CSV table of C-alpha atoms in Angstrom, one decimal:
chain,number,residue,atom,x,y,z
A,25,GLN,CA,14.1,16.1,-52.0
A,26,LYS,CA,11.3,15.3,-49.6
A,27,GLU,CA,9.1,18.2,-48.5
A,28,VAL,CA,9.7,17.4,-44.8
A,29,GLU,CA,13.0,15.9,-43.6
A,30,GLN,CA,13.4,14.1,-40.3
A,31,ASP,CA,16.4,12.0,-39.1
A,32,PRO,CA,15.2,8.5,-38.7
A,33,GLY,CA,17.4,7.8,-35.7
A,34,PRO,CA,17.4,5.7,-33.6
A,35,LEU,CA,18.2,8.4,-31.0
A,36,SER,CA,19.2,6.7,-27.8
A,37,VAL,CA,19.4,8.7,-24.5
A,38,PRO,CA,19.7,7.8,-20.8
A,39,GLU,CA,16.7,8.3,-18.6
A,40,GLY,CA,16.4,11.9,-17.4
A,41,ALA,CA,18.2,13.4,-20.3
A,42,ILE,CA,16.6,15.9,-22.7
A,43,VAL,CA,15.5,14.5,-26.0
A,44,SER,CA,15.9,16.9,-28.9
A,45,LEU,CA,14.1,16.2,-32.2
A,46,ASN,CA,13.8,18.3,-35.3
A,47,CYS,CA,12.5,18.6,-38.8
A,48,THR,CA,13.3,20.8,-41.7
A,49,TYR,CA,10.9,21.6,-44.5
A,50,SER,CA,11.1,23.1,-47.9
A,51,ASN,CA,7.6,24.7,-48.5
A,52,SER,CA,7.5,28.1,-46.8
A,53,ALA,CA,3.7,28.0,-47.2
A,54,PHE,CA,3.2,25.5,-44.4
A,55,GLN,CA,1.3,27.2,-41.6
A,56,TYR,CA,0.5,24.7,-39.0
A,57,PHE,CA,2.9,22.3,-37.2
A,58,MET,CA,2.3,19.3,-35.2
A,59,TRP,CA,4.2,16.6,-33.3
A,60,TYR,CA,2.9,13.1,-32.8
A,61,ARG,CA,4.1,10.2,-30.8
A,62,GLN,CA,3.5,6.7,-32.1
A,63,TYR,CA,4.1,3.6,-30.2
A,64,SER,CA,4.6,0.3,-32.0
A,65,ARG,CA,1.4,-1.0,-33.5
A,66,LYS,CA,-0.6,2.0,-32.4
A,67,GLY,CA,-2.0,5.1,-34.0
A,68,PRO,CA,-0.2,8.4,-33.6
A,69,GLU,CA,-1.0,10.6,-30.6
A,70,LEU,CA,-1.0,14.4,-30.9
A,71,LEU,CA,1.5,15.9,-28.6
A,72,MET,CA,1.9,19.5,-29.7
A,73,TYR,CA,0.2,21.9,-32.2
A,74,THR,CA,1.6,25.3,-33.1
A,75,TYR,CA,1.1,27.8,-35.8
A,76,SER,CA,3.5,30.7,-35.1
A,77,SER,CA,7.2,31.0,-34.8
A,78,GLY,CA,8.5,30.7,-31.2
A,79,ASN,CA,8.2,28.3,-28.4
A,80,LYS,CA,5.2,26.5,-26.9
A,81,GLU,CA,5.5,24.5,-23.7
A,82,ASP,CA,3.2,21.8,-22.4
A,83,GLY,CA,4.5,19.9,-19.4
A,84,ARG,CA,7.7,18.2,-20.3
A,85,PHE,CA,7.3,19.1,-24.0
A,86,THR,CA,8.5,22.2,-25.7
A,87,ALA,CA,7.8,22.8,-29.4
A,88,GLN,CA,9.8,25.3,-31.3
A,89,VAL,CA,9.1,26.8,-34.7
A,90,ASP,CA,11.4,28.9,-36.8
A,91,LYS,CA,9.6,29.8,-40.0
A,92,SER,CA,12.5,31.9,-41.3
A,93,SER,CA,14.8,28.9,-41.2
A,94,LYS,CA,12.0,26.4,-42.0
A,95,TYR,CA,12.9,24.4,-39.0
A,96,ILE,CA,10.8,22.9,-36.1
A,97,SER,CA,11.9,21.2,-33.0
A,98,LEU,CA,10.5,19.2,-30.1
A,99,PHE,CA,12.2,18.9,-26.8
A,100,ILE,CA,11.3,16.4,-24.1
A,101,ARG,CA,12.7,17.2,-20.6
A,102,ASP,CA,13.3,14.6,-17.9
A,103,SER,CA,12.8,11.7,-20.5
A,104,GLN,CA,11.4,8.5,-19.2
A,105,PRO,CA,11.6,4.9,-20.6
A,106,SER,CA,7.9,5.4,-21.5
A,107,ASP,CA,8.9,8.1,-23.9
A,108,SER,CA,10.5,5.5,-26.1
A,109,ALA,CA,8.5,5.6,-29.3
A,110,THR,CA,8.6,7.1,-32.8
A,111,TYR,CA,8.1,10.8,-33.1
A,112,LEU,CA,6.5,12.2,-36.2
A,113,CYS,CA,6.5,15.8,-37.2
A,114,ALA,CA,3.7,16.9,-39.4
A,115,MET,CA,2.6,20.2,-41.1
A,116,THR,CA,-0.2,21.5,-43.2
A,117,LEU,CA,-1.5,24.2,-45.4
A,118,LYS,CA,-5.0,25.6,-45.0
A,119,ALA,CA,-5.2,25.5,-48.8
A,120,ALA,CA,-4.5,21.8,-48.8
A,121,GLY,CA,-7.7,20.9,-47.0
A,122,ASN,CA,-5.7,20.2,-43.8
A,123,LYS,CA,-3.9,17.3,-45.4
A,124,LEU,CA,-0.8,16.5,-43.3
A,125,THR,CA,2.6,16.2,-44.7
A,126,PHE,CA,4.7,14.0,-42.4
A,127,GLY,CA,8.3,13.6,-41.7
A,128,GLY,CA,9.6,10.1,-41.8
A,129,GLY,CA,9.7,9.8,-38.0
A,130,THR,CA,12.5,9.5,-35.5
A,131,ARG,CA,12.7,6.5,-33.3
A,132,VAL,CA,13.7,7.4,-29.7
A,133,LEU,CA,15.0,5.0,-27.1
A,134,VAL,CA,15.2,6.1,-23.5
A,135,LYS,CA,17.3,3.7,-21.5
A,136,PRO,CA,16.7,3.3,-17.8
B,30,GLY,CA,-11.6,15.2,-25.6
B,31,ALA,CA,-10.8,14.2,-29.2
B,32,VAL,CA,-11.0,10.5,-29.0
B,33,VAL,CA,-11.1,8.4,-32.2
B,34,SER,CA,-11.8,4.7,-32.1
B,35,GLN,CA,-11.4,2.0,-34.8
B,36,HIS,CA,-13.0,-1.4,-35.1
B,37,PRO,CA,-11.8,-4.0,-35.4
B,38,SER,CA,-8.3,-3.7,-34.1
B,39,ARG,CA,-7.1,-6.8,-35.9
B,40,VAL,CA,-8.7,-8.8,-38.7
B,41,ILE,CA,-7.6,-11.8,-40.7
B,42,CYS,CA,-9.5,-12.5,-43.9
B,43,LYS,CA,-9.1,-14.9,-46.9
B,44,SER,CA,-8.0,-13.7,-50.2
B,45,GLY,CA,-10.9,-12.5,-52.4
B,46,THR,CA,-13.2,-11.5,-49.5
B,47,SER,CA,-14.0,-8.0,-48.4
B,48,VAL,CA,-13.5,-6.4,-45.0
B,49,LYS,CA,-14.9,-3.3,-43.5
B,50,ILE,CA,-13.1,-1.1,-41.0
B,51,GLU,CA,-15.0,1.5,-38.9
B,52,CYS,CA,-13.7,4.8,-37.6
B,53,ARG,CA,-15.6,6.8,-35.0
B,54,SER,CA,-15.0,10.1,-33.4
B,55,LEU,CA,-16.3,9.5,-29.8
B,56,ASP,CA,-16.6,13.0,-28.3
B,57,PHE,CA,-16.6,15.5,-31.2
B,58,GLN,CA,-18.1,15.9,-34.6
B,59,ALA,CA,-15.6,15.1,-37.4
B,60,THR,CA,-16.4,17.0,-40.6
B,61,THR,CA,-13.3,15.5,-42.2
B,62,MET,CA,-11.9,12.1,-41.8
B,63,PHE,CA,-8.7,10.7,-43.3
B,64,TRP,CA,-7.6,7.1,-44.0
B,65,TYR,CA,-3.9,6.1,-43.9
B,66,ARG,CA,-1.9,3.0,-44.6
B,67,GLN,CA,1.3,2.3,-42.8
B,68,PHE,CA,4.0,-0.3,-43.6
B,69,PRO,CA,6.5,-1.5,-41.0
B,70,LYS,CA,9.1,1.1,-40.2
B,71,GLN,CA,7.6,3.6,-42.6
B,72,SER,CA,5.6,6.8,-42.1
B,73,LEU,CA,1.9,7.1,-42.8
B,74,MET,CA,0.7,7.2,-46.4
B,75,LEU,CA,-2.5,9.1,-46.9
B,76,MET,CA,-5.0,7.1,-49.0
B,77,ALA,CA,-8.1,9.3,-49.0
B,78,THR,CA,-9.9,12.3,-47.4
B,79,SER,CA,-13.6,12.1,-46.8
B,80,ASN,CA,-16.0,14.9,-45.8
B,81,GLU,CA,-19.3,14.1,-44.3
B,82,GLY,CA,-22.0,13.6,-46.9
B,83,SER,CA,-19.5,13.9,-49.8
B,84,LYS,CA,-17.6,11.5,-52.0
B,85,ALA,CA,-14.1,10.7,-50.8
B,86,THR,CA,-11.0,12.2,-52.5
B,87,TYR,CA,-8.4,9.6,-53.2
B,88,GLU,CA,-4.7,10.1,-53.4
B,89,GLN,CA,-2.9,9.3,-56.6
B,90,GLY,CA,-2.4,5.6,-57.1
B,91,VAL,CA,-5.1,4.6,-54.6
B,92,GLU,CA,-7.8,2.5,-56.3
B,93,LYS,CA,-11.2,4.0,-55.3
B,94,ASP,CA,-13.1,0.9,-56.4
B,95,LYS,CA,-10.9,-1.3,-54.2
B,96,PHE,CA,-10.9,0.9,-51.1
B,97,LEU,CA,-14.5,2.1,-50.7
B,98,ILE,CA,-14.9,4.9,-48.2
B,99,ASN,CA,-18.2,6.1,-46.7
B,100,HIS,CA,-18.6,9.0,-44.4
B,101,ALA,CA,-22.3,8.9,-43.7
B,102,SER,CA,-22.3,10.9,-40.4
B,103,LEU,CA,-20.3,13.3,-38.5
B,104,THR,CA,-19.0,10.6,-36.2
B,105,LEU,CA,-18.5,7.6,-38.5
B,106,SER,CA,-16.4,6.7,-41.5
B,107,THR,CA,-15.9,3.3,-42.9
B,108,LEU,CA,-13.2,1.8,-45.2
B,109,THR,CA,-14.1,-1.3,-47.1
B,110,VAL,CA,-11.3,-3.3,-48.7
B,111,THR,CA,-12.9,-5.2,-51.5
B,112,SER,CA,-11.5,-8.5,-53.0
B,113,ALA,CA,-8.6,-8.3,-50.6
B,114,HIS,CA,-5.3,-9.8,-51.6
B,115,PRO,CA,-2.2,-10.5,-49.5
B,116,GLU,CA,-0.5,-7.4,-50.7
B,117,ASP,CA,-3.3,-5.4,-49.0
B,118,SER,CA,-2.1,-6.6,-45.7
B,119,SER,CA,-1.1,-3.6,-43.7
B,120,PHE,CA,-1.8,-1.3,-40.8
B,121,TYR,CA,-4.8,1.0,-41.6
B,122,ILE,CA,-5.2,4.1,-39.5
B,123,CYS,CA,-8.0,6.7,-39.6
B,124,SER,CA,-7.9,10.3,-38.3
B,125,ALA,CA,-10.5,13.0,-37.8
B,126,SER,CA,-10.7,16.7,-37.7
B,127,ARG,CA,-13.2,19.1,-36.3
B,128,GLN,CA,-14.7,21.7,-38.6
B,129,GLY,CA,-12.3,24.7,-38.9
B,130,ALA,CA,-9.5,22.9,-37.1
B,131,ASN,CA,-6.1,21.9,-38.5
B,132,GLU,CA,-5.0,19.2,-36.2
B,133,GLN,CA,-5.9,15.6,-36.8
B,134,TYR,CA,-6.7,13.0,-34.1
B,135,PHE,CA,-5.8,9.4,-34.9
B,136,GLY,CA,-7.5,6.2,-34.2
B,137,PRO,CA,-5.5,3.2,-32.7
B,138,GLY,CA,-5.3,1.5,-36.1
B,139,THR,CA,-6.5,-1.8,-37.6
B,140,ARG,CA,-4.1,-4.5,-38.6
B,141,LEU,CA,-5.3,-6.4,-41.6
B,142,THR,CA,-3.9,-9.7,-42.6
B,143,VAL,CA,-5.0,-11.3,-45.9
B,144,THR,CA,-4.2,-15.0,-46.2
């Protein structure tokens, strides 16, 4: 079993819909959680960073962490074709020297 | 803020030669830099972690004599692929973290093709 599980998709949604992404993890010691967006042939771009259970909102993005269930989510409101990309969740332990453990990524397609 | 650049963006080299990839943090000091490798349709695989002024820590299975990493300053790390072979062809991505921070900021990546 992988430490971080993420559905690979592809997840296809119409423009304007809400995109819902999630990851589950097995190590309850993970403390910090990130979501990255990666376009084809580009480096990942940090979208959201959280470290406590609950919701964090930034523009059209909402990150949700449920440490008791070991489950994190990213919601994208009013999705645009430019949101079509692979979304990677990542998490880290302070004790691991900030090494990130990634999910496998979910490919998202927003159709106009 | 938190911009990381890589150079070159693409490089083609002949088998047996060495190639150097640079990673720079443009607007912050990066006490820690990371080097990743990514194959098509796969997630990132961490190769090594480097702290400024220290030797890099390599992940299991990564040959330190083949992938030389230097982190000589707080804004620059280099990865040198020595005696490159076609199987080294891949997308190499670096990332950087500020001191005391947990999040990593990634460079745009370097596509290496060994012929």
